[in-house]
């Protein structure tokens, strides 16, 4: 039987996740043949003839993997929490693109009493976080520039990712609660885990090994 053997497909976003994935891909002998910043191509071959990359928006990675358009993907825990993780396994923490999801308010004001108005792109995470704490919140969905919302009276607080804290500081905000530690995870389509068991497991083994070596260095 000569059924066409399809390459294993990994969905990844360009920007910090792609850049921070490069050392791992090199260790797997699966370095991409081009960098997405230098190419308009959204499908990138790698040194590994059996593995290709799809360049997609960070928030779309779980969707590609959930529906099997990609067998594997690399996504931030923030994106996975917001997506919900349906149809995905999340076997490995790649420990890259790390940051914190935090609740922030205007400096010196603290959290107001009573119902809280929170502006965020992470509506689902925010609702879940506050529901677990029995606190009433109204979420206001934004797609960017969350840091602006409190100073113009759109919200009492924001939920956003924080790395150095420079963006918050530049907008007069301060963290009142750190909610989740964020890093990027390797995710696997549930059907691919069964149907392409051997090849997917080989990638998982190689990643695990590379991460162990790195942790010892
Ligand atoms: O940017 P684009 O609209 O294309 O998509 P995206 O924002 O979804 O992707 P990208 O590449 O910016 O982020 C991809 C993933 O990187 C996120 O899903 C996180 O898992 C992870 N990550 C790690 C971060 C940060 N650190 C980070 N600091 N994502 C975003 N930020 C932003 C943050 O939202 C805020 O605007 O950086 C700013 C804060 O940084 P500091 O250093 O000023 O605190
Ligand atoms: Mg961004």
XYZ file of C-alpha atoms and ligand atoms in Angstrom:
262
model
C 0.000 0.000 0.000
C 1.375 3.403 -0.893
C -0.891 5.905 0.851
C 0.703 9.352 0.630
C 2.547 10.048 3.834
C 1.780 13.567 5.019
C 4.320 15.617 6.887
C 3.734 16.259 10.552
C 2.437 19.813 10.777
C 3.176 22.205 13.640
C 1.258 25.483 14.038
C 3.281 28.339 15.514
C 2.962 32.126 15.627
C 5.627 34.511 14.438
C 7.121 36.970 16.885
C 8.344 36.035 20.328
C 7.074 32.441 20.304
C 8.662 31.651 16.948
C 11.930 33.311 17.942
C 12.060 31.538 21.285
C 11.193 28.206 19.590
C 14.121 28.405 17.191
C 16.756 26.983 19.572
C 14.480 24.031 20.354
C 13.736 23.409 16.657
C 17.485 23.456 15.951
C 18.074 20.892 18.693
C 15.358 18.718 17.121
C 17.150 19.059 13.777
C 13.962 20.702 12.512
C 15.123 24.300 11.984
C 12.900 26.120 9.459
C 14.399 26.801 6.035
C 13.290 30.467 6.246
C 12.336 32.974 8.950
C 8.711 34.179 8.683
C 9.906 37.811 8.878
C 11.866 37.273 5.640
C 9.208 35.322 3.818
C 5.546 35.758 2.990
C 5.082 32.020 2.991
C 2.790 30.679 5.676
C 3.995 27.097 5.292
C 7.657 26.610 6.101
C 9.629 23.465 5.418
C 12.251 22.475 7.983
C 15.517 20.520 7.951
C 13.387 17.543 8.958
C 11.753 16.279 5.753
C 8.847 14.921 7.843
C 8.030 18.162 9.670
C 6.635 21.482 8.448
C 5.501 24.667 10.204
C 2.306 26.660 9.691
C 2.625 30.350 10.547
C -0.644 31.483 12.157
C -1.831 34.149 14.604
C -0.977 33.287 18.218
C -4.638 33.115 19.246
C -5.450 30.824 16.291
C -2.939 28.059 17.143
C -5.391 26.037 19.321
C -8.030 26.218 16.582
C -5.711 24.815 13.899
C -4.700 21.978 16.215
C -8.211 21.306 17.554
C -9.552 20.744 14.030
C -6.523 18.723 12.922
C -5.301 21.259 10.339
C -2.081 20.996 12.352
C -1.033 17.900 14.320
C 0.880 19.908 16.880
C 1.173 23.523 17.940
C 2.972 25.914 20.217
C 0.684 28.237 22.153
C 0.861 30.486 25.200
C -0.954 29.215 28.291
C -2.957 32.475 28.160
C -4.270 31.536 24.722
C -4.995 27.955 25.855
C -6.870 29.091 28.963
C -8.947 31.417 26.816
C -9.577 28.766 24.135
C -10.565 26.128 26.706
C -8.406 23.308 25.329
C -11.162 21.278 23.604
C -9.700 18.581 21.332
C -6.159 19.165 22.568
C -3.591 17.449 24.719
C -1.072 19.683 26.410
C 1.831 17.337 27.163
C 4.787 19.715 27.463
C 5.672 23.043 29.020
C 8.304 24.510 26.685
C 9.180 27.173 29.307
C 9.488 29.904 26.661
C 7.753 33.285 26.176
C 7.165 33.465 29.919
C 5.153 36.191 31.603
C 2.377 36.686 34.146
C -1.319 37.285 33.623
C -2.166 39.988 36.112
C -4.912 42.263 37.354
C -3.808 45.911 37.360
C -5.336 49.214 38.424
C -4.324 52.878 38.370
C -1.424 53.435 40.758
C -2.440 54.146 44.361
C -6.169 53.497 43.884
C -6.373 49.823 44.880
C -9.291 47.573 43.958
C -12.664 49.277 44.389
C -15.302 47.558 46.545
C -18.294 45.877 44.935
C -18.814 45.031 41.307
C -15.636 45.390 39.305
C -15.388 46.470 35.677
C -12.441 44.767 33.977
C -11.182 45.491 30.469
C -9.294 42.630 28.851
C -8.736 40.490 25.816
C -8.939 37.486 28.202
C -12.672 37.574 28.962
C -13.033 33.852 29.633
C -9.962 33.648 31.932
C -11.084 36.724 33.813
C -14.630 35.440 34.389
C -13.338 32.051 35.521
C -10.745 33.589 37.846
C -13.255 35.843 39.593
C -16.055 33.248 39.634
C -13.713 30.915 41.553
C -13.274 33.705 44.108
C -16.962 34.550 44.332
C -16.365 38.074 43.073
C -18.771 39.843 40.693
C -17.145 41.228 37.563
C -18.276 42.851 34.395
C -15.815 42.182 31.570
C -15.254 44.568 28.702
C -13.686 42.897 25.699
C -10.808 44.771 24.083
C -8.417 43.670 21.349
C -5.422 45.792 22.397
C -4.207 48.862 24.294
C -5.886 47.545 27.451
C -3.563 49.781 29.503
C -5.546 52.808 28.401
C -8.902 51.691 29.798
C -8.626 52.676 33.500
C -7.281 56.193 32.880
C -10.128 57.076 30.510
C -12.800 55.607 32.790
C -13.653 52.615 30.624
C -12.845 50.137 33.400
C -11.713 49.923 37.032
C -9.020 47.428 36.204
C -7.402 45.467 33.386
C -6.285 41.880 32.981
C -3.244 41.603 30.739
C 0.115 39.924 30.355
C 3.065 41.497 32.118
C 6.718 40.782 31.518
C 9.049 43.603 32.596
C 6.180 45.796 33.870
C 7.331 48.684 31.650
C 4.024 48.906 29.780
C 2.011 49.104 33.011
C 4.356 51.692 34.520
C 4.311 53.828 31.379
C 0.521 54.022 31.735
C 0.387 54.688 35.485
C -0.851 51.187 36.367
C 0.240 48.723 39.030
C -0.388 45.026 39.631
C -2.852 44.212 42.395
C -3.025 40.453 41.768
C -0.860 38.020 39.818
C -3.345 35.531 38.367
C -1.495 32.928 36.288
C 2.125 32.105 35.413
C 2.255 31.932 31.629
C 4.617 30.023 29.347
C 4.243 28.364 25.954
C 3.012 24.783 25.729
C 3.292 22.127 23.088
C -0.219 20.998 22.190
C -1.275 17.928 20.221
C -4.447 17.142 18.300
C -6.206 14.287 20.126
C -6.839 12.260 16.955
C -3.243 12.737 15.723
C -2.013 11.437 19.078
C -3.792 8.146 18.260
C -3.481 7.950 14.456
C 0.108 9.262 14.193
C 1.129 7.900 17.560
C 4.660 6.895 16.605
C 5.667 10.110 14.863
C 4.009 12.393 17.432
C 5.620 10.474 20.279
C 8.990 10.738 18.583
C 8.642 14.547 18.490
C 7.529 14.572 22.144
C 10.497 12.411 23.165
C 12.956 14.607 21.285
C 11.451 17.784 22.825
C 11.518 16.303 26.322
C 15.142 15.295 25.867
C 16.149 18.736 24.531
C 14.392 20.439 27.472
C 16.133 18.148 29.973
C 19.529 18.877 28.447
C 18.750 22.600 28.524
C 17.641 22.440 32.186
C 20.988 20.844 33.105
C 23.035 23.467 31.212
O 0.951 40.694 18.602
P -0.136 40.021 17.788
O -1.411 40.805 17.788
O 0.289 39.525 16.451
O -0.538 38.656 18.528
P -0.299 38.292 20.010
O -0.172 39.476 20.887
O -1.332 37.276 20.363
O 1.094 37.551 19.874
P 2.502 37.861 20.559
O 3.522 37.261 19.655
O 2.615 39.297 20.957
O 2.391 37.019 21.895
C 2.378 35.637 21.812
C 2.470 35.039 23.202
O 3.654 35.470 23.863
C 1.354 35.418 24.171
O 0.184 34.661 23.912
C 2.002 35.062 25.513
O 1.824 33.681 25.796
C 3.509 35.316 25.252
N 4.038 36.538 25.913
C 5.086 36.552 26.764
C 3.608 37.799 25.794
C 4.404 38.593 26.626
N 5.325 37.791 27.198
C 4.160 40.023 26.702
N 4.853 40.735 27.453
N 2.611 38.355 25.058
C 2.396 39.679 25.136
N 3.122 40.536 25.929
C 2.730 41.973 25.870
C 1.620 42.318 26.882
O 0.340 42.004 26.335
C 1.821 43.809 27.092
O 1.258 44.569 26.044
O 3.808 42.818 26.221
C 3.335 43.921 26.992
C 3.886 43.862 28.400
O 5.262 43.686 28.406
P 6.146 44.442 29.493
O 7.533 43.879 29.308
O 6.075 45.901 29.201
O 5.599 44.108 30.872
Mg 1.267 41.048 20.800
